[in-house]
Short mmCIF file of C-alpha atoms in Angstrom, two decimals:
data_model
loop_
_atom_site.label_atom_id
_atom_site.label_comp_id
_atom_site.label_asym_id
_atom_site.label_seq_id
_atom_site.Cartn_x
_atom_site.Cartn_y
_atom_site.Cartn_z
CA MET K 1053 0.05 0.06 -0.03
CA LYS K 1054 3.06 2.31 0.92
CA ASN K 1055 4.20 2.17 -2.66
CA LEU K 1056 0.95 3.37 -4.58
CA PRO K 1057 0.96 6.77 -5.81
CA ILE K 1058 -0.86 9.45 -3.87
CA VAL K 1059 -3.89 9.52 -6.55
CA SER K 1060 -3.90 5.79 -6.72
CA PHE K 1061 -4.31 5.29 -2.78
CA ALA K 1062 -7.16 8.41 -2.87
CA LEU K 1063 -9.19 6.07 -5.67
CA PHE K 1064 -8.50 2.82 -3.64
CA LEU K 1065 -10.14 4.65 -0.22
CA LEU K 1066 -12.84 5.92 -2.61
CA LEU K 1067 -13.89 2.54 -4.36
CA SER K 1068 -13.77 0.49 -0.67
CA HIS K 1069 -15.86 3.18 0.40
CA SER K 1070 -18.49 3.12 -2.29
CA ILE K 1071 -18.54 -1.10 -2.07
CA CYS K 1072 -18.81 -0.65 2.10
CA ALA K 1073 -21.80 1.82 1.00
CA GLN K 1074 -23.37 -0.45 -1.44
CA ASP K 1075 -23.09 -3.29 0.53
CA GLN K 1076 -24.88 -1.37 3.47
CA ASN K 1077 -27.61 -0.58 1.30
CA GLN K 1078 -28.37 -4.27 0.19
CA PRO K 1079 -31.15 -6.20 2.05
CA SER K 1080 -30.05 -8.70 4.21
CA ILE K 1081 -30.19 -11.89 4.77
CA GLN K 1082 -32.82 -12.15 7.15
CA GLU K 1083 -34.81 -9.05 5.32
CA LEU K 1084 -34.55 -11.29 2.44
CA GLN K 1085 -36.19 -14.21 4.14
CA SER K 1086 -38.86 -12.19 5.58
CA GLN K 1087 -39.81 -10.57 2.30
CA ILE K 1088 -40.15 -14.45 1.11
CA GLU K 1089 -42.32 -15.34 3.91
CA ILE K 1090 -44.55 -12.54 2.72
CA LEU K 1091 -45.17 -13.63 -0.82
CA ARG K 1092 -44.85 -17.41 0.48
CA THR K 1093 -48.17 -16.19 3.19
CA THR K 1094 -49.76 -13.76 0.71
CA GLU K 1095 -49.80 -17.00 -2.15
CA LEU K 1096 -51.32 -18.84 0.30
CA ILE K 1097 -53.70 -16.13 1.15
CA GLN K 1098 -54.99 -15.85 -2.31
CA SER K 1099 -55.17 -19.95 -2.79
CA MET K 1100 -57.41 -20.27 0.52
CA SER K 1101 -59.63 -17.17 -0.60
CA GLN K 1102 -60.27 -18.63 -3.65
CA ARG K 1103 -60.92 -21.96 -2.54
CA SER K 1104 -63.08 -20.98 0.09
CA GLU K 1105 -65.12 -18.78 -2.72
CA ILE K 1106 -65.09 -22.23 -4.84
CA MET K 1107 -66.55 -24.60 -2.24
CA PRO K 1108 -70.09 -25.67 -2.28
CA SER K 1109 -72.56 -23.61 -0.15
CA TYR K 1110 -73.41 -27.33 1.33
CA HIS K 1111 -70.12 -27.19 3.40
CA HIS K 1112 -70.76 -24.12 5.22
CA ASP K 1113 -69.02 -24.30 8.07
CA LEU K 1114 -65.90 -25.41 6.27
CA LYS K 1115 -65.99 -22.74 3.56
CA ALA K 1116 -66.30 -19.99 6.55
CA LEU K 1117 -63.48 -21.45 8.78
CA ILE K 1118 -61.48 -21.90 5.67
CA ALA K 1119 -62.09 -17.63 4.64
CA ARG K 1120 -62.11 -17.04 8.38
CA GLN K 1121 -58.67 -18.81 8.24
CA ALA K 1122 -57.26 -16.54 5.02
CA TYR K 1123 -58.41 -13.76 6.91
CA ASN K 1124 -56.60 -14.17 9.95
CA PHE K 1125 -53.13 -14.51 7.84
CA TRP K 1126 -53.76 -11.46 5.61
CA ILE K 1127 -54.22 -9.62 8.75
CA GLN K 1128 -50.60 -10.46 10.17
CA ASN K 1129 -49.38 -10.28 7.32
CA LYS K 1130 -46.92 -7.34 6.38
CA GLY K 1131 -47.28 -7.81 2.62
CA GLU K 1132 -48.69 -4.81 0.52
CA LYS K 1133 -52.50 -5.35 0.01
CA TYR K 1134 -53.36 -3.62 -3.03
CA VAL K 1135 -54.55 -7.35 -4.70
CA SER K 1136 -54.92 -9.85 -1.77
CA HIS K 1137 -58.05 -7.45 0.12
CA LYS K 1138 -60.37 -8.34 -3.02
CA ASN K 1139 -59.89 -12.04 -2.59
CA VAL K 1140 -60.34 -11.87 1.08
CA TYR K 1141 -63.26 -10.05 0.86
CA ALA K 1142 -65.29 -12.19 -1.69
CA ALA K 1143 -64.06 -15.28 0.52
CA LEU K 1144 -65.60 -13.39 3.99
CA TYR K 1145 -69.07 -12.57 1.95
CA TYR K 1146 -69.58 -15.69 0.52
CA ALA K 1147 -68.92 -17.43 3.49
CA ASN K 1148 -71.13 -15.31 5.30
CA LYS K 1149 -73.83 -15.47 2.63
CA TYR K 1150 -73.98 -19.35 3.47
CA LEU K 1151 -74.32 -19.11 6.94
CA GLU K 1152 -77.97 -18.87 8.14
CA TYR K 1153 -78.84 -19.19 3.93
CA ASP K 1154 -82.55 -19.21 3.66
CA SER K 1155 -82.43 -22.47 1.01
CA LEU K 1156 -86.27 -22.62 0.62
CA ASN K 1157 -86.70 -18.64 -0.39
CA PHE K 1158 -82.54 -18.25 -1.88
CA GLU K 1159 -82.59 -15.70 0.39
CA SER K 1160 -79.32 -14.65 2.32
CA TYR K 1161 -79.01 -12.52 5.75
CA ASN K 1162 -78.01 -9.03 4.04
CA GLN K 1163 -80.84 -9.44 0.95
CA VAL K 1164 -84.68 -8.48 1.51
CA MET K 1165 -87.42 -8.30 -1.06
CA ALA K 1166 -90.30 -6.04 -0.76
CA HIS K 1167 -90.24 -4.06 -3.77
CA ASN K 1168 -92.56 -6.04 -6.76
CA GLU K 1169 -90.38 -4.20 -9.70
CA ALA K 1170 -86.83 -3.01 -9.87
CA VAL K 1171 -85.21 -0.88 -7.07
CA VAL K 1172 -84.78 2.64 -8.83
CA SER K 1173 -83.39 5.09 -6.18
CA LEU K 1174 -82.18 4.91 -2.41
CA LYS K 1175 -81.43 7.79 -0.01
CA PHE K 1176 -80.28 8.37 3.48
CA GLY K 1177 -81.87 11.13 5.66
CA LYS K 1178 -80.58 12.61 8.79
CA ASP K 1179 -80.31 9.56 10.87
CA PRO K 1180 -77.75 6.98 10.20
CA LYS K 1181 -80.02 3.85 10.65
CA VAL K 1182 -82.86 4.99 8.29
CA PHE K 1183 -82.52 4.56 4.62
CA TYR K 1184 -85.55 5.43 1.95
CA SER K 1185 -85.99 2.97 -1.42
CA ALA K 1186 -88.28 3.55 -4.74
CA GLY K 1187 -88.88 1.47 -7.17
CA SER K 1188 -90.84 1.25 -10.46
CA ASP K 1189 -93.68 -0.55 -8.77
CA GLY K 1190 -94.59 3.09 -7.55
CA LYS K 1191 -93.76 1.80 -3.88
CA VAL K 1192 -91.43 4.42 -1.75
CA LEU K 1193 -90.15 2.23 1.59
CA LYS K 1194 -89.09 3.43 4.83
CA TRP K 1195 -85.96 0.80 6.53
CA ASN K 1196 -84.13 0.39 9.73
CA LEU K 1197 -80.69 -1.07 9.20
CA ASP K 1198 -80.90 -2.17 12.68
CA ASP K 1199 -84.00 -4.66 11.44
CA ILE K 1200 -82.95 -5.22 7.70
CA LYS K 1201 -85.16 -8.19 8.05
CA GLY K 1202 -88.43 -6.51 9.76
CA ILE K 1203 -91.18 -5.00 7.60
CA PRO K 1204 -90.54 -1.92 6.21
CA THR K 1205 -92.99 1.00 6.49
CA LEU K 1206 -94.68 2.02 3.34
CA LEU K 1207 -94.70 5.69 2.84
CA TYR K 1208 -95.97 5.66 -0.88
CA GLN K 1209 -97.73 4.05 -3.39
CA GLY K 1210 -99.30 4.76 -6.70
CA ASP K 1211 -99.86 3.50 -10.54
CA HIS K 1212 -96.25 5.01 -11.94
CA LEU K 1213 -93.22 5.05 -12.81
CA ILE K 1214 -90.56 6.44 -9.98
CA ARG K 1215 -87.62 7.89 -11.72
CA SER K 1216 -85.96 8.92 -7.89
CA ILE K 1217 -86.69 10.11 -4.62
CA ASP K 1218 -85.03 12.63 -2.51
CA VAL K 1219 -85.43 13.65 1.33
CA SER K 1220 -85.83 17.19 2.68
CA PHE K 1221 -82.80 18.55 4.84
CA ASP K 1222 -84.80 18.28 8.00
CA ASP K 1223 -85.76 14.65 7.51
CA GLN K 1224 -89.37 15.20 7.37
CA MET K 1225 -90.28 15.14 3.53
CA ILE K 1226 -89.97 12.99 0.64
CA MET K 1227 -89.62 14.38 -2.80
CA ILE K 1228 -90.64 11.59 -5.31
CA THR K 1229 -90.08 12.41 -9.13
CA THR K 1230 -91.86 10.05 -11.53
CA LYS K 1231 -91.78 9.67 -15.26
CA ASN K 1232 -95.24 11.65 -16.36
CA GLN K 1233 -97.03 12.86 -13.19
CA GLY K 1234 -94.41 15.57 -12.02
CA LEU K 1235 -93.45 15.71 -8.31
CA ILE K 1236 -94.95 14.35 -5.41
CA PHE K 1237 -94.46 15.09 -1.52
CA VAL K 1238 -94.91 12.79 0.89
CA SER K 1239 -94.24 12.44 4.91
CA THR K 1240 -91.38 10.36 6.69
CA SER K 1241 -93.58 9.22 8.99
CA GLU K 1242 -96.93 8.67 8.18
CA ARG K 1243 -97.40 4.76 7.46
CA ILE K 1244 -99.97 3.81 5.09
CA ASN K 1245 -102.03 0.35 5.37
CA MET K 1246 -103.59 -2.13 3.07
CA GLY K 1247 -105.97 -0.34 0.85
CA GLU K 1248 -105.70 3.29 2.00
CA ILE K 1249 -105.42 6.35 0.49
CA THR K 1250 -101.57 7.62 0.23
CA PRO K 1251 -101.69 10.95 2.47
CA VAL K 1252 -99.86 13.27 -0.24
CA ILE K 1253 -98.54 16.80 1.76
CA SER K 1254 -98.39 18.16 -1.64
CA ARG K 1255 -98.15 17.64 -5.78
CA ASP K 1256 -96.30 19.77 -8.29
CA ASN K 1257 -98.09 18.22 -11.88
CA GLU K 1258 -95.15 19.79 -14.19
CA GLU K 1259 -93.73 17.17 -15.80
CA VAL K 1260 -89.87 17.21 -14.83
CA GLN K 1261 -86.81 15.53 -16.33
CA SER K 1262 -84.86 15.76 -12.82
CA ALA K 1263 -85.29 17.20 -9.57
CA VAL K 1264 -83.61 17.73 -6.08
CA PHE K 1265 -83.98 19.39 -2.62
CA PHE K 1266 -81.84 22.26 -1.93
CA PRO K 1267 -79.73 21.69 1.41
CA ASN K 1268 -80.75 23.25 4.38
CA GLU K 1269 -84.05 24.86 3.11
CA TYR K 1270 -87.55 23.96 2.00
CA LYS K 1271 -87.15 24.80 -1.81
CA TYR K 1272 -86.19 22.48 -4.52
CA LEU K 1273 -84.76 22.71 -8.19
CA ALA K 1274 -86.58 20.88 -10.94
CA VAL K 1275 -85.71 20.67 -14.84
CA ASN K 1276 -88.62 20.75 -16.61
CA LYS K 1277 -89.40 18.85 -20.13
CA GLN K 1278 -88.24 22.25 -22.04
CA GLY K 1279 -85.06 22.20 -20.00
CA GLU K 1280 -85.91 25.41 -17.82
CA ILE K 1281 -84.28 25.14 -14.43
CA ARG K 1282 -87.40 25.91 -11.92
CA ILE K 1283 -86.24 26.74 -8.39
CA LYS K 1284 -89.87 26.43 -6.40
CA ALA K 1285 -90.63 26.45 -3.05
CA PHE K 1286 -94.47 26.04 -1.29
CA ASN K 1287 -94.77 30.17 -2.19
CA THR K 1288 -92.08 30.65 -4.77
CA ASP K 1289 -91.73 29.81 -8.02
CA SER K 1290 -88.60 31.23 -10.35
CA VAL K 1291 -87.31 30.66 -13.43
CA TYR K 1292 -83.10 30.44 -13.77
CA ARG K 1293 -81.32 30.93 -16.61
CA ARG K 1294 -79.68 27.78 -18.63
CA LYS K 1295 -77.89 28.32 -21.86
CA ASN K 1296 -76.88 24.36 -22.67
CA LYS K 1297 -80.36 23.06 -22.98
CA GLN K 1298 -79.19 19.19 -23.19
CA GLN K 1299 -81.50 16.50 -21.76
CA VAL K 1300 -80.91 16.31 -18.12
CA ASN K 1301 -80.68 12.69 -16.36
CA THR K 1302 -79.40 14.09 -12.91
CA VAL K 1303 -79.02 17.22 -11.21
CA LEU K 1304 -76.98 18.17 -7.67
CA VAL K 1305 -76.98 21.22 -5.71
CA GLN K 1306 -73.92 21.60 -3.75
CA GLU K 1307 -74.34 22.44 -0.11
CA ASP K 1308 -72.14 25.24 0.87
CA ASN K 1309 -72.18 27.37 -2.07
CA GLN K 1310 -75.43 26.29 -4.16
CA ASN K 1311 -73.73 25.94 -7.37
CA ILE K 1312 -75.83 23.46 -9.89
CA TYR K 1313 -74.54 20.67 -11.57
CA LEU K 1314 -76.28 18.99 -14.09
CA GLY K 1315 -75.35 15.94 -16.20
CA GLY K 1316 -77.04 14.78 -18.88
CA LYS K 1317 -77.83 12.57 -22.47
CA SER K 1318 -75.11 14.49 -24.26
CA GLY K 1319 -72.23 13.77 -21.91
CA LYS K 1320 -71.96 17.82 -21.22
CA LEU K 1321 -71.39 18.61 -17.44
CA GLU K 1322 -73.11 21.81 -16.83
CA ILE K 1323 -72.14 24.27 -14.03
CA ILE K 1324 -74.71 27.09 -13.11
CA THR K 1325 -73.30 29.53 -10.17
CA ASP K 1326 -74.88 32.75 -9.29
CA LYS K 1327 -72.04 34.78 -11.86
CA LEU K 1328 -72.10 32.77 -14.84
CA ASP K 1329 -73.79 29.25 -16.60
CA SER K 1330 -70.62 27.27 -17.90
CA ALA K 1331 -70.52 23.79 -19.55
CA TYR K 1332 -67.25 21.42 -18.37
CA LEU K 1333 -66.27 19.42 -21.23
CA ILE K 1334 -65.37 16.26 -20.81
CA PRO K 1335 -63.08 14.20 -23.43
CA GLU K 1336 -64.96 11.44 -25.11
CA LEU K 1337 -68.56 12.91 -24.35
CA PHE K 1338 -70.80 10.09 -23.11
CA ALA K 1339 -73.96 10.33 -20.87
CA ILE K 1340 -73.82 11.64 -17.82
CA ASN K 1341 -76.10 9.25 -15.30
CA ALA K 1342 -74.95 10.12 -11.67
CA LEU K 1343 -73.19 13.08 -9.83
CA ALA K 1344 -72.19 13.28 -6.37
CA ILE K 1345 -69.71 15.83 -3.98
CA SER K 1346 -67.32 14.89 -1.50
CA SER K 1347 -68.31 15.71 2.26
CA ASP K 1348 -65.56 18.23 1.93
CA LYS K 1349 -66.92 20.00 -1.33
CA LYS K 1350 -63.55 19.63 -2.92
CA LEU K 1351 -64.14 16.66 -5.42
CA LEU K 1352 -67.13 15.86 -7.70
CA ALA K 1353 -67.74 12.27 -9.07
CA VAL K 1354 -69.58 12.00 -12.39
CA GLY K 1355 -70.41 8.49 -13.33
CA ARG K 1356 -71.26 7.78 -17.20
CA GLU K 1357 -72.90 5.53 -19.73
CA LYS K 1358 -69.20 4.60 -21.05
CA GLY K 1359 -68.75 2.46 -17.55
CA ASP K 1360 -66.47 4.63 -15.99
CA ALA K 1361 -66.37 7.53 -13.67
CA ILE K 1362 -64.36 10.82 -13.72
CA ILE K 1363 -63.60 12.67 -10.61
CA ILE K 1364 -62.95 16.45 -10.79
CA ASP K 1365 -61.11 18.95 -8.75
CA LEU K 1366 -63.85 21.56 -8.12
CA THR K 1367 -61.00 24.24 -7.23
CA THR K 1368 -59.51 24.22 -10.32
CA HIS K 1369 -62.54 21.95 -12.56
CA GLN K 1370 -59.31 19.28 -13.82
CA ILE K 1371 -59.82 15.90 -13.58
CA VAL K 1372 -57.62 14.13 -11.33
CA ARG K 1373 -58.93 10.90 -11.88
CA THR K 1374 -60.48 8.26 -14.62
CA ILE K 1375 -61.92 5.25 -12.70
CA SER K 1376 -62.50 2.36 -15.38
CA GLY K 1377 -63.34 -0.98 -14.20
CA HIS K 1378 -67.01 -1.81 -15.42
CA GLN K 1379 -67.97 -3.69 -18.29
CA SER K 1380 -71.41 -1.65 -18.46
CA ALA K 1381 -72.49 1.98 -17.84
CA VAL K 1382 -72.41 3.51 -14.38
CA THR K 1383 -75.51 4.20 -12.77
CA ASP K 1384 -74.92 5.43 -9.13
CA VAL K 1385 -71.52 6.98 -7.67
CA ASP K 1386 -71.36 8.21 -3.77
CA PHE K 1387 -68.40 9.15 -1.58
CA ASN K 1388 -68.22 7.60 1.67
CA GLN K 1389 -67.97 9.69 4.90
CA ASN K 1390 -64.15 10.73 5.33
CA ASP K 1391 -64.33 10.81 1.03
CA GLN K 1392 -61.26 8.55 0.62
CA LEU K 1393 -63.54 5.80 -0.80
CA LEU K 1394 -65.70 6.23 -4.11
CA LEU K 1395 -68.58 3.61 -4.99
CA THR K 1396 -69.43 3.09 -8.60
CA ALA K 1397 -72.74 1.03 -9.19
CA SER K 1398 -73.30 -0.21 -12.80
CA ARG K 1399 -76.00 -2.24 -15.00
CA ASP K 1400 -72.90 -4.72 -14.95
CA GLY K 1401 -74.49 -6.10 -12.17
CA THR K 1402 -71.45 -5.12 -9.50
CA THR K 1403 -70.97 -2.15 -7.41
CA ARG K 1404 -67.26 -1.39 -6.93
CA ILE K 1405 -65.34 0.26 -4.20
CA TRP K 1406 -62.15 2.25 -4.96
CA ASP K 1407 -59.85 3.80 -3.00
CA ILE K 1408 -59.78 7.70 -4.25
CA ASN K 1409 -55.91 8.38 -3.25
CA ASN K 1410 -54.21 5.20 -4.54
CA SER K 1411 -55.13 3.61 -7.75
CA ARG K 1412 -53.04 0.60 -7.65
CA ILE K 1413 -55.15 -0.77 -4.78
CA MET K 1414 -58.13 -2.85 -6.59
CA PRO K 1415 -61.49 -2.05 -6.12
CA LEU K 1416 -63.54 -4.46 -3.84
CA ILE K 1417 -66.62 -6.23 -5.89
CA LEU K 1418 -69.78 -6.89 -4.68
CA ASP K 1419 -71.26 -9.18 -7.45
CA ASP K 1420 -74.17 -11.09 -5.60
CA HIS K 1421 -76.93 -9.14 -7.77
CA GLU K 1422 -78.35 -10.85 -10.91
CA ASP K 1423 -79.42 -8.13 -12.69
CA TRP K 1424 -78.42 -4.51 -13.42
CA VAL K 1425 -77.62 -2.40 -9.93
CA PHE K 1426 -79.55 0.77 -10.40
CA THR K 1427 -78.48 2.69 -7.00
CA ALA K 1428 -75.69 2.19 -4.56
CA LYS K 1429 -74.93 4.66 -1.32
CA PHE K 1430 -72.51 4.30 1.60
CA THR K 1431 -74.29 4.20 5.01
CA PRO K 1432 -73.55 7.69 7.29
CA THR K 1433 -71.06 5.28 9.23
CA GLY K 1434 -69.22 4.11 6.12
CA ASP K 1435 -69.03 0.37 7.01
CA LYS K 1436 -71.49 -0.74 4.82
CA VAL K 1437 -72.87 -0.44 1.58
CA VAL K 1438 -77.11 -0.17 0.43
CA THR K 1439 -77.82 -1.49 -2.84
CA GLY K 1440 -80.92 -1.66 -5.06
CA SER K 1441 -81.46 -3.66 -8.41
CA LYS K 1442 -83.17 -4.41 -11.41
CA ASP K 1443 -83.46 -7.90 -9.75
CA LYS K 1444 -86.01 -6.40 -7.39
CA ASN K 1445 -83.54 -6.64 -4.23
CA ILE K 1446 -82.27 -4.68 -1.56
CA ARG K 1447 -78.75 -5.94 -0.30
CA VAL K 1448 -76.62 -4.32 2.56
CA TRP K 1449 -73.06 -5.23 2.49
CA THR K 1450 -70.80 -5.07 5.36
CA ILE K 1451 -67.61 -3.62 4.21
CA ASP K 1452 -65.63 -4.05 7.45
CA TYR K 1453 -63.77 -6.85 7.10
CA GLN K 1454 -63.64 -7.76 10.90
CA GLN K 1455 -67.61 -7.89 11.37
CA LEU K 1456 -67.43 -10.23 8.47
CA ALA K 1457 -64.53 -12.72 10.39
CA ASP K 1458 -66.47 -12.05 13.71
CA ARG K 1459 -69.76 -13.12 12.35
CA ILE K 1460 -68.45 -16.34 10.96
CA CYS K 1461 -67.29 -17.07 14.62
CA ARG K 1462 -70.11 -16.52 16.22
CA LEU K 1463 -72.30 -18.87 14.11
CA VAL K 1464 -69.53 -21.57 13.78
CA ASP K 1465 -69.43 -23.83 16.41
CA ARG K 1466 -65.68 -25.22 15.49
CA ASN K 1467 -62.07 -24.96 14.33
CA LEU K 1468 -60.67 -26.84 11.73
CA THR K 1469 -59.44 -30.21 12.37
CA LEU K 1470 -55.66 -31.09 12.05
CA GLU K 1471 -56.36 -32.87 8.77
CA GLU K 1472 -58.45 -30.13 7.30
CA TRP K 1473 -55.87 -27.59 8.71
CA ASN K 1474 -53.25 -29.97 6.19
CA GLU K 1475 -55.52 -30.54 3.16
CA TYR K 1476 -55.93 -26.07 2.81
CA ILE K 1477 -52.95 -25.10 4.53
CA GLY K 1478 -50.11 -27.38 5.03
CA ASP K 1479 -47.77 -28.36 7.35
CA SER K 1480 -45.53 -25.55 6.83
CA PHE K 1481 -47.43 -23.50 9.09
CA PRO K 1482 -48.23 -24.34 12.40
CA TYR K 1483 -51.69 -25.70 13.51
CA GLU K 1484 -53.58 -22.75 15.31
CA GLU K 1485 -57.38 -22.27 16.20
CA THR K 1486 -59.32 -20.09 13.39
CA CYS K 1487 -61.85 -19.07 16.12
CA PRO K 1488 -60.17 -19.01 19.60
CA VAL K 1489 -62.96 -18.78 22.17
CA GLN K 1490 -63.62 -15.48 23.21
CA GLU K 1491 -66.56 -13.06 23.08
CA TYR K 1492 -67.73 -12.29 19.54
#
């Protein structure tokens, strides 16, 4: 070393330092082993979830225990959950479906049918336990989430097609938008019995394309057949200017500033403020079927006939994300209570739940309806989703994994046997009780 020239010696030191630094940045043997274990466990979780899902329903206990054990491994595993959550949820959902399944009526615990035709509209009011449904059978029903299998309250019954419903700001009134008989207003608290005439508070016989209550006050906005925007109350009627007269499918009034958003058949998003009218041109125009604003008033979701949903920043009016994944038109959109998730319902028969902030995370897919899903809403607490379908059914989906996992352990009174463990998990993972004895 002492015979090296000064420059060569300095280079030698520099290279030595670089090699040492590189070695320090390389994962250790223990880290590599940990990563291998994570990948191995993830593969097992995927396999178990899929085997549970395809297992026949008459093996409901085993089906449920495999789903629950896959969930146990999943929450313990330190790997990224970009895909595995989707399979774990499907396994937990279908395992729960066939526990206490009514095989005579082909009805599961989260499913009710009180409408005689398609369920076309769902709305929540201020009470997080109560929601309202409307069907093309002309009925409006009031439901209690704590007693979803109970008999709903019949609030209205008519002989005409209902397009949508909305709930007043104080929860006292339902506005029913019909296809050809204008608007009908009924009380949320007055039950009607068999043979009785529906008590109607008020009627607006002008035919409309779409209508919605204003937030925090007793007035409503309606787009009539001629395309005029009418702002009405029980002692008020005014016509609002409108430049872009496309056929309107859906209308929304923003709570904080009362900006009006209209989505229509031509695919234009119309924005009407107290200062100006504008049309936000979305590339590749397809009919707009649904609109929703996030609770922080920063984002607007647009559900389209193309089968996608567009998220627009309401400050910049720029598209921040386009969500594609459905095989048919998106019929409804909704944000959850903390604006982290967006649901999209579709005529492909599914409802999908997307992580708004991370496009790498695969959506949850709620796929147990037998026909088009017309309407879907997060519950106010955000742990459930309610959907309504052309198959006449309403489903209440628990999207909290822990709740689904705990229900399995409440209803299944055993654990996997050692033979079952070796069959579905293998002897490389030490046996454990899937449902340890505790209160659920």
